[in-house]
CSV table of C-alpha atoms and ligand atoms in Angstrom, one decimal:
chain,number,residue,atom,x,y,z
A,35,MET,CA,0.0,-0.1,0.3
A,36,ILE,CA,1.5,3.4,-1.2
A,37,ILE,CA,0.0,6.5,1.0
A,38,GLN,CA,1.0,9.7,-0.9
A,39,LEU,CA,0.7,12.5,1.7
A,40,GLU,CA,-0.2,16.5,1.5
A,41,LYS,CA,2.6,18.2,1.7
A,42,ASN,CA,1.2,20.3,4.9
A,43,ILE,CA,0.6,17.4,6.9
A,44,SER,CA,0.9,17.9,10.6
A,45,GLU,CA,2.3,15.1,12.7
A,46,GLU,CA,-0.5,14.3,14.6
A,47,GLN,CA,-2.2,13.8,11.1
A,48,LYS,CA,0.2,11.1,10.4
A,49,SER,CA,0.8,9.2,13.7
A,50,ASN,CA,-3.1,9.0,13.1
A,51,ILE,CA,-2.7,7.6,9.3
A,52,VAL,CA,0.5,5.0,11.1
A,53,ASN,CA,-2.1,3.6,13.9
A,54,LYS,CA,-4.9,2.9,11.6
A,55,ILE,CA,-2.5,0.9,8.7
A,56,ASN,CA,-0.6,-0.8,11.9
A,57,GLU,CA,-4.5,-1.4,13.1
A,58,ALA,CA,-5.0,-3.3,9.9
A,59,GLY,CA,-2.1,-5.0,10.3
A,60,TYR,CA,0.7,-3.6,7.9
A,61,LYS,CA,3.9,-2.5,8.7
A,62,SER,CA,4.5,1.4,7.9
A,63,ASN,CA,7.5,2.8,6.4
A,64,PHE,CA,7.9,7.0,6.1
A,65,VAL,CA,9.4,8.0,2.7
A,66,SER,CA,10.5,11.4,2.2
A,67,THR,CA,11.8,12.1,-1.5
A,68,GLN,CA,13.0,15.3,-3.1
A,69,TYR,CA,9.2,15.7,-4.4
A,70,CYS,CA,6.8,14.2,-2.0
A,71,ASP,CA,6.2,12.6,1.1
A,72,TYR,CA,4.9,9.0,1.7
A,73,ILE,CA,3.9,6.3,4.0
A,74,ILE,CA,4.5,2.2,2.9
A,75,GLY,CA,2.4,-0.5,3.8
A,76,VAL,CA,3.6,-3.7,4.0
A,77,GLY,CA,1.3,-6.5,4.6
A,78,ASN,CA,-0.9,-8.8,3.0
A,79,LYS,CA,-4.2,-8.8,4.9
A,80,ASP,CA,-7.7,-7.5,3.2
A,81,PHE,CA,-8.7,-3.9,3.9
A,82,ASP,CA,-10.9,-1.4,2.9
A,83,ILE,CA,-8.5,1.7,1.9
A,84,ARG,CA,-11.1,3.7,2.0
A,85,ALA,CA,-11.1,3.8,5.6
A,86,ILE,CA,-7.2,5.6,5.4
A,87,GLY,CA,-8.0,7.2,2.5
A,88,VAL,CA,-10.6,9.5,4.0
A,89,LEU,CA,-8.3,10.4,6.9
A,90,PRO,CA,-7.1,14.4,6.6
A,91,GLY,CA,-3.5,14.7,5.4
A,92,VAL,CA,-3.7,11.6,2.9
A,93,LYS,CA,-3.6,12.6,-0.7
A,94,ASP,CA,-3.9,9.6,-2.6
A,95,ILE,CA,-3.8,5.9,-1.6
A,96,HIS,CA,-3.0,2.9,-3.7
A,97,ILE,CA,-2.8,-0.8,-3.0
A,98,VAL,CA,0.3,-2.6,-4.4
A,99,LEU,CA,1.1,-5.7,-3.9
A,100,GLU,CA,4.2,-5.9,-6.3
A,101,ALA,CA,8.0,-6.2,-3.8
A,102,SER,CA,9.1,-3.0,-5.3
A,103,LYS,CA,6.1,-0.7,-4.8
A,104,LEU,CA,7.0,2.7,-5.3
A,105,VAL,CA,8.9,2.1,-8.6
A,106,SER,CA,5.5,0.1,-9.8
A,107,LYS,CA,3.4,0.8,-12.5
A,108,LYS,CA,0.8,-0.2,-10.4
A,109,TRP,CA,1.4,3.3,-8.4
A,110,LYS,CA,2.2,5.7,-10.9
A,111,THR,CA,0.9,5.2,-14.3
A,112,GLN,CA,2.6,8.5,-15.7
A,113,ASP,CA,6.2,7.7,-17.3
A,114,THR,CA,8.8,9.5,-15.3
A,115,VAL,CA,10.6,12.1,-16.8
A,116,ILE,CA,14.1,13.0,-15.8
A,117,ASP,CA,14.8,16.7,-16.1
A,118,LEU,CA,18.5,17.3,-16.3
A,119,GLY,CA,18.3,21.1,-17.2
A,120,ASP,CA,18.2,22.9,-20.2
A,121,ASP,CA,15.6,21.1,-21.8
A,122,VAL,CA,17.6,18.0,-21.5
A,123,LYS,CA,15.0,15.4,-20.7
A,124,ILE,CA,14.8,11.7,-20.6
A,125,GLY,CA,11.4,9.5,-20.4
A,126,GLY,CA,7.9,10.1,-20.9
A,127,GLY,CA,8.6,10.5,-24.7
A,128,ASN,CA,11.9,12.2,-24.5
A,129,PHE,CA,14.5,10.2,-26.1
A,130,GLN,CA,18.4,11.0,-25.4
A,131,ILE,CA,21.7,9.3,-27.2
A,132,MET,CA,24.3,9.7,-24.6
A,133,ALA,CA,27.8,8.5,-25.8
A,134,GLY,CA,31.5,8.7,-24.9
A,135,PRO,CA,34.5,6.5,-24.3
A,136,CYS,CA,34.6,3.9,-21.4
A,137,SER,CA,36.8,5.3,-19.5
A,138,ILE,CA,38.2,9.0,-19.2
A,139,GLU,CA,41.8,8.6,-20.5
A,140,SER,CA,42.9,12.4,-20.7
A,141,GLU,CA,41.8,15.8,-21.4
A,142,LYS,CA,42.9,15.2,-25.1
A,143,GLN,CA,40.3,12.9,-25.2
A,144,ILE,CA,37.9,15.3,-23.5
A,145,GLU,CA,38.3,17.5,-25.7
A,146,ILE,CA,38.2,15.9,-29.1
A,147,THR,CA,34.9,13.8,-27.7
A,148,VAL,CA,33.0,16.5,-26.7
A,149,ALA,CA,33.9,18.0,-30.3
A,150,HIS,CA,32.5,15.2,-32.1
A,151,LEU,CA,29.1,15.2,-29.7
A,152,LEU,CA,28.6,19.0,-30.1
A,153,LYS,CA,28.8,18.7,-34.0
A,154,ASN,CA,26.1,15.5,-33.5
A,155,ASN,CA,23.9,17.7,-31.1
A,156,ILE,CA,24.2,15.3,-28.5
A,157,LYS,CA,23.5,16.6,-24.6
A,158,ILE,CA,25.3,13.8,-22.8
A,159,MET,CA,28.5,12.7,-22.2
A,160,ARG,CA,29.3,9.5,-20.8
A,161,GLY,CA,32.9,7.8,-19.5
A,162,GLY,CA,34.1,6.4,-16.4
A,163,VAL,CA,36.7,8.2,-13.8
A,164,TYR,CA,36.6,5.2,-11.6
A,165,LYS,CA,36.6,1.8,-13.3
A,166,PRO,CA,35.2,-1.9,-11.8
A,167,ARG,CA,37.6,-3.8,-13.6
A,168,SER,CA,37.9,-7.8,-13.3
A,169,SER,CA,41.8,-7.6,-13.5
A,170,PRO,CA,43.4,-5.8,-10.4
A,171,TYR,CA,46.2,-4.6,-13.3
A,172,ALA,CA,44.2,-3.3,-15.6
A,173,PHE,CA,43.3,0.4,-16.2
A,174,ARG,CA,41.3,1.6,-13.3
A,175,GLY,CA,40.9,5.2,-14.2
A,176,LEU,CA,41.6,9.0,-13.6
A,177,GLY,CA,39.5,8.8,-10.4
A,178,LEU,CA,38.1,12.8,-9.2
A,179,LYS,CA,41.2,14.5,-10.9
A,180,GLY,CA,39.8,13.2,-14.1
A,181,LEU,CA,36.4,14.2,-13.3
A,182,LYS,CA,36.9,17.7,-12.8
A,183,ILE,CA,38.8,18.2,-16.1
A,184,PHE,CA,35.9,16.2,-17.5
A,185,TYR,CA,33.3,18.6,-16.0
A,186,LYS,CA,35.7,21.9,-17.5
A,187,TYR,CA,35.0,20.6,-21.1
A,188,CYS,CA,31.4,19.6,-20.6
A,189,LYS,CA,30.3,22.8,-18.5
A,190,ALA,CA,31.6,24.9,-21.2
A,191,ALA,CA,29.8,22.8,-23.8
A,192,GLY,CA,26.5,22.9,-21.8
A,193,ILE,CA,26.9,19.0,-22.5
A,194,LYS,CA,25.8,16.9,-18.9
A,195,ILE,CA,28.0,14.3,-17.4
A,196,ILE,CA,26.8,10.6,-16.6
A,197,THR,CA,29.6,8.8,-14.8
A,198,GLU,CA,30.3,5.8,-12.5
A,199,VAL,CA,30.3,5.8,-9.0
A,200,MET,CA,31.4,3.0,-6.8
A,201,MET,CA,31.3,3.5,-3.0
A,202,PRO,CA,29.4,5.7,-1.0
A,203,GLU,CA,32.7,7.7,-0.1
A,204,GLN,CA,33.3,9.3,-3.8
A,205,ILE,CA,29.3,10.8,-3.7
A,206,ASP,CA,30.4,13.8,-2.1
A,207,GLY,CA,33.6,14.8,-4.1
A,208,MET,CA,31.7,14.1,-7.2
A,209,TYR,CA,28.5,15.5,-6.5
A,210,GLU,CA,29.2,19.1,-8.4
A,211,TYR,CA,30.5,17.4,-11.2
A,212,VAL,CA,28.1,14.9,-12.3
A,213,ASP,CA,24.7,15.2,-13.4
A,214,ILE,CA,23.8,11.3,-13.6
A,215,PHE,CA,25.5,8.8,-11.2
A,216,GLN,CA,25.8,5.6,-12.8
A,217,VAL,CA,25.6,2.4,-10.9
A,218,GLY,CA,27.9,-0.3,-12.4
A,219,ALA,CA,26.3,-4.0,-13.1
A,220,ARG,CA,29.0,-5.0,-10.6
A,221,ASN,CA,27.2,-2.9,-7.8
A,222,SER,CA,23.6,-3.3,-8.7
A,223,GLN,CA,22.7,-4.8,-5.5
A,224,ASN,CA,25.9,-2.7,-3.6
A,225,PHE,CA,22.6,-2.0,-1.1
A,226,ASN,CA,25.2,0.7,0.9
A,227,LEU,CA,25.5,2.3,-2.0
A,228,LEU,CA,21.9,2.0,-3.2
A,229,ASP,CA,21.1,3.8,0.1
A,230,ALA,CA,23.1,6.4,0.2
A,231,LEU,CA,22.5,7.7,-4.0
A,232,GLY,CA,18.7,7.5,-2.4
A,233,LYS,CA,20.0,10.2,-0.2
A,234,GLN,CA,21.2,12.3,-3.0
A,235,ASP,CA,19.1,15.0,-5.2
A,236,LYS,CA,20.4,14.2,-8.4
A,237,PRO,CA,19.5,11.4,-11.2
A,238,VAL,CA,21.2,7.8,-10.6
A,239,MET,CA,21.3,5.3,-13.6
A,240,LEU,CA,20.9,2.0,-12.3
A,241,LYS,CA,22.8,-1.1,-14.4
A,242,ARG,CA,21.2,-4.5,-14.4
A,243,GLY,CA,23.5,-7.0,-12.5
A,244,ILE,CA,25.2,-9.0,-14.7
A,245,SER,CA,23.1,-12.4,-13.6
A,246,GLY,CA,20.2,-10.0,-12.3
A,247,THR,CA,16.6,-10.6,-12.5
A,248,LEU,CA,14.3,-8.0,-13.3
A,249,ASP,CA,13.0,-8.0,-9.9
A,250,GLU,CA,16.3,-7.8,-8.5
A,251,LEU,CA,16.7,-4.6,-10.5
A,252,LEU,CA,13.1,-3.1,-9.5
A,253,ALA,CA,14.2,-4.2,-5.8
A,254,SER,CA,17.4,-2.2,-5.9
A,255,ALA,CA,15.8,0.6,-7.4
A,256,GLU,CA,13.1,0.4,-4.5
A,257,TYR,CA,16.3,1.2,-2.3
A,258,ILE,CA,17.1,4.5,-4.1
A,259,PHE,CA,13.4,5.7,-4.4
A,260,SER,CA,12.7,4.8,-0.5
A,261,ASN,CA,15.5,6.5,0.6
A,262,GLY,CA,14.1,9.7,-1.3
A,263,ASN,CA,15.2,9.5,-4.7
A,264,GLU,CA,12.9,9.4,-7.3
A,265,ASP,CA,14.8,10.7,-10.3
A,266,ILE,CA,16.0,6.9,-11.4
A,267,LEU,CA,16.9,5.9,-14.6
A,268,LEU,CA,16.7,1.3,-14.9
A,269,CYS,CA,20.1,0.1,-17.7
A,270,GLU,CA,19.7,-3.2,-19.8
A,271,ARG,CA,23.6,-3.7,-20.4
A,272,GLY,CA,23.0,-8.0,-21.2
A,273,ILE,CA,23.2,-10.6,-18.6
A,274,ARG,CA,25.3,-13.4,-18.2
A,275,THR,CA,24.4,-16.4,-20.2
A,276,TYR,CA,25.5,-20.0,-21.3
A,277,GLU,CA,26.1,-18.0,-24.9
A,278,LYS,CA,29.8,-17.7,-25.9
A,279,SER,CA,29.6,-16.0,-29.1
A,280,TYR,CA,29.4,-13.1,-27.6
A,281,ARG,CA,30.2,-10.9,-24.4
A,282,ASN,CA,26.9,-10.8,-22.7
A,283,THR,CA,23.3,-11.3,-23.9
A,284,PHE,CA,21.1,-7.9,-24.2
A,285,ASP,CA,18.0,-9.0,-22.9
A,286,ILE,CA,15.4,-7.4,-25.3
A,287,ASN,CA,12.6,-8.8,-23.3
A,288,SER,CA,13.6,-6.6,-20.5
A,289,ILE,CA,12.7,-3.4,-22.6
A,290,PRO,CA,9.0,-3.8,-22.9
A,291,VAL,CA,9.0,-5.6,-19.6
A,292,LEU,CA,10.3,-2.9,-17.6
A,293,LYS,CA,8.7,-0.5,-19.4
A,294,ASP,CA,4.9,-2.4,-18.1
A,295,LYS,CA,6.3,-3.2,-14.6
A,296,SER,CA,7.7,0.1,-13.6
A,297,HIS,CA,7.1,3.9,-14.6
A,298,LEU,CA,10.9,4.3,-14.7
A,299,PRO,CA,13.0,5.0,-18.1
A,300,VAL,CA,14.7,2.2,-19.4
A,301,ILE,CA,18.0,2.7,-21.1
A,302,ILE,CA,19.7,0.7,-23.7
A,303,ASP,CA,23.5,-0.1,-23.2
A,304,SER,CA,24.1,-2.6,-26.7
A,305,SER,CA,27.9,-1.8,-26.0
A,306,HIS,CA,28.1,-4.1,-22.9
A,307,GLY,CA,25.0,-5.9,-24.1
A,308,VAL,CA,26.8,-7.8,-27.2
A,309,GLY,CA,30.6,-6.4,-26.5
A,310,ILE,CA,31.1,-6.5,-30.4
A,311,ARG,CA,31.5,-3.4,-32.5
A,312,LYS,CA,29.5,-4.5,-35.1
A,313,PHE,CA,26.4,-5.6,-33.8
A,314,VAL,CA,26.3,-2.7,-31.1
A,315,GLU,CA,24.5,-0.6,-34.1
A,316,PRO,CA,21.5,-3.2,-34.9
A,317,VAL,CA,21.0,-4.7,-31.0
A,318,ALA,CA,20.5,-0.8,-30.0
A,319,LEU,CA,18.0,-0.5,-32.7
A,320,ALA,CA,16.4,-3.0,-31.6
A,321,GLY,CA,16.4,-1.7,-28.1
A,322,VAL,CA,14.8,1.6,-29.7
A,323,ILE,CA,11.8,-0.3,-31.4
A,324,ALA,CA,11.4,-2.5,-27.9
A,325,GLY,CA,10.5,1.0,-26.3
A,326,GLY,CA,13.9,2.2,-24.8
A,327,ASP,CA,14.3,5.9,-23.7
A,328,ALA,CA,17.8,6.2,-24.5
A,329,VAL,CA,20.8,4.9,-25.4
A,330,ILE,CA,24.3,4.7,-24.1
A,331,THR,CA,26.9,3.8,-25.9
A,332,GLU,CA,30.9,3.7,-26.2
A,333,VAL,CA,32.5,5.9,-28.6
A,334,HIS,CA,36.1,6.8,-28.9
A,335,GLU,CA,38.6,8.6,-31.7
A,336,THR,CA,40.4,5.4,-32.0
A,337,PRO,CA,39.2,2.3,-30.1
A,338,GLN,CA,41.8,0.3,-31.4
A,339,LYS,CA,44.0,2.2,-28.5
A,340,ALA,CA,41.2,2.7,-25.7
A,341,PHE,CA,41.9,2.0,-22.5
A,342,SER,CA,39.3,-0.1,-21.9
A,343,ASP,CA,36.5,-1.8,-23.8
A,344,GLY,CA,37.5,-1.2,-27.3
A,345,ALA,CA,36.4,-3.8,-28.8
A,346,GLN,CA,33.1,-2.7,-28.7
A,347,THR,CA,33.7,1.1,-29.3
A,348,LEU,CA,32.3,2.6,-32.2
A,349,SER,CA,35.2,5.2,-34.1
A,350,HIS,CA,33.9,8.6,-34.0
A,351,ASP,CA,33.1,7.8,-37.7
A,352,GLU,CA,31.0,5.0,-37.0
A,353,ALA,CA,29.0,6.8,-34.5
A,354,GLU,CA,28.3,9.8,-36.6
A,355,ILE,CA,26.0,6.9,-38.8
A,356,TYR,CA,24.8,5.3,-35.6
A,357,TYR,CA,23.6,8.3,-33.9
A,358,LYS,CA,21.9,8.9,-37.3
A,359,ASN,CA,20.0,5.7,-37.3
A,360,VAL,CA,19.2,5.7,-33.6
A,361,ARG,CA,17.2,9.2,-34.6
A,362,LYS,CA,15.7,7.6,-37.7
A,363,THR,CA,14.4,4.9,-35.4
A,364,PHE,CA,13.2,6.4,-32.7
A,365,GLU,CA,10.9,8.5,-35.4
A,366,PHE,CA,10.0,5.6,-36.9
A,367,ARG,CA,8.8,3.8,-33.6
A,368,LYS,CA,6.9,6.8,-32.9
A,369,THR,CA,4.7,5.6,-36.4
A,370,LEU,CA,4.4,2.3,-34.9
A,371,TYR,CA,2.8,2.5,-31.5
A,372,ARG,CA,1.4,3.6,-28.4
A,373,TYR,CA,4.4,2.6,-25.9
B,498,LIG,C1,30.8,0.7,-18.4
B,498,LIG,O1,29.4,1.4,-18.5
B,498,LIG,O2,31.9,1.5,-18.6
B,498,LIG,C2,30.8,-0.2,-17.5
B,498,LIG,C3,31.4,-0.9,-16.3
B,498,LIG,O3,29.6,-0.8,-17.6
B,498,LIG,P1,28.8,-2.1,-16.8
B,498,LIG,O4,28.9,-2.2,-15.4
B,498,LIG,O5,27.6,-2.5,-17.4
B,498,LIG,O6,30.0,-3.5,-17.0
B,499,LIG,MN1,33.0,-0.1,-21.0
């Protein structure tokens, strides 16, 4: 059960509602986000919600039986729109392309990438400065120093930044320079990190775990929301299966299914999803048709020299064609259906 509270509710009215919920055999959890206050009732007894609906201070009430409630479409039927400012929005019919290298490598690279994004009218740049790597000997990223240079160029160009945060301790230092915090696949169930990001007022893109189910992804998103942050994006980046012909299996099914289960935008990462350069475009286009709200794609001026994930990275020349096809496909999708 989700009870949305009126803005000016008194403490007395609040405890009155909580008492009624407890009497009905439900446990209550208070959630306060950047937009609204809620009480989440957890239980499964049948009872008449009108008894609570009429109480002073209640704006709206819904029964949501799903384990993940606040991120569920049962509760909020309208799509969430992530507004990054300067008219850069994701979700609810607003489509974006996010592109950039796997890792931020140098000032020169940032400069070249920003020029490439500007030329192609792309408003969001990706690039990791804290890199989760399978081997401890691989490049681990330029850290906060790299992020500050990343920010300097993007700020001047009016481009937004999405970059991965790996630990709660990194959040404060990064905050000023980040438009979207990315949670990587390996941290998809790092509940301490999710709790900490839930206390921020900046959007979080949550990637699906390497072997994560959709319900686990939604439960992780619920951690962020229930800690106070409603601005969440879900990202399909492929899962590990028995198939060895490509790096990961991009689960196309997840896109319409997530869009059906949740009001949150769904992001297509076909770079990690397939892991092979020449398939990044067809898989992304399929994701666009399936209902994705944005693509996030690895691009590099010389992918062969990339410090990480070069084999799945598009060159800037390849990317120019790719962006056109992604945009064309999105326009085409609008002619197809009602999602
Ligand atoms: C990345 O975006 O470069 C990355 C490390 O992705 P994932 O967490 O999906 O592996
Ligand atoms: Mn990568």
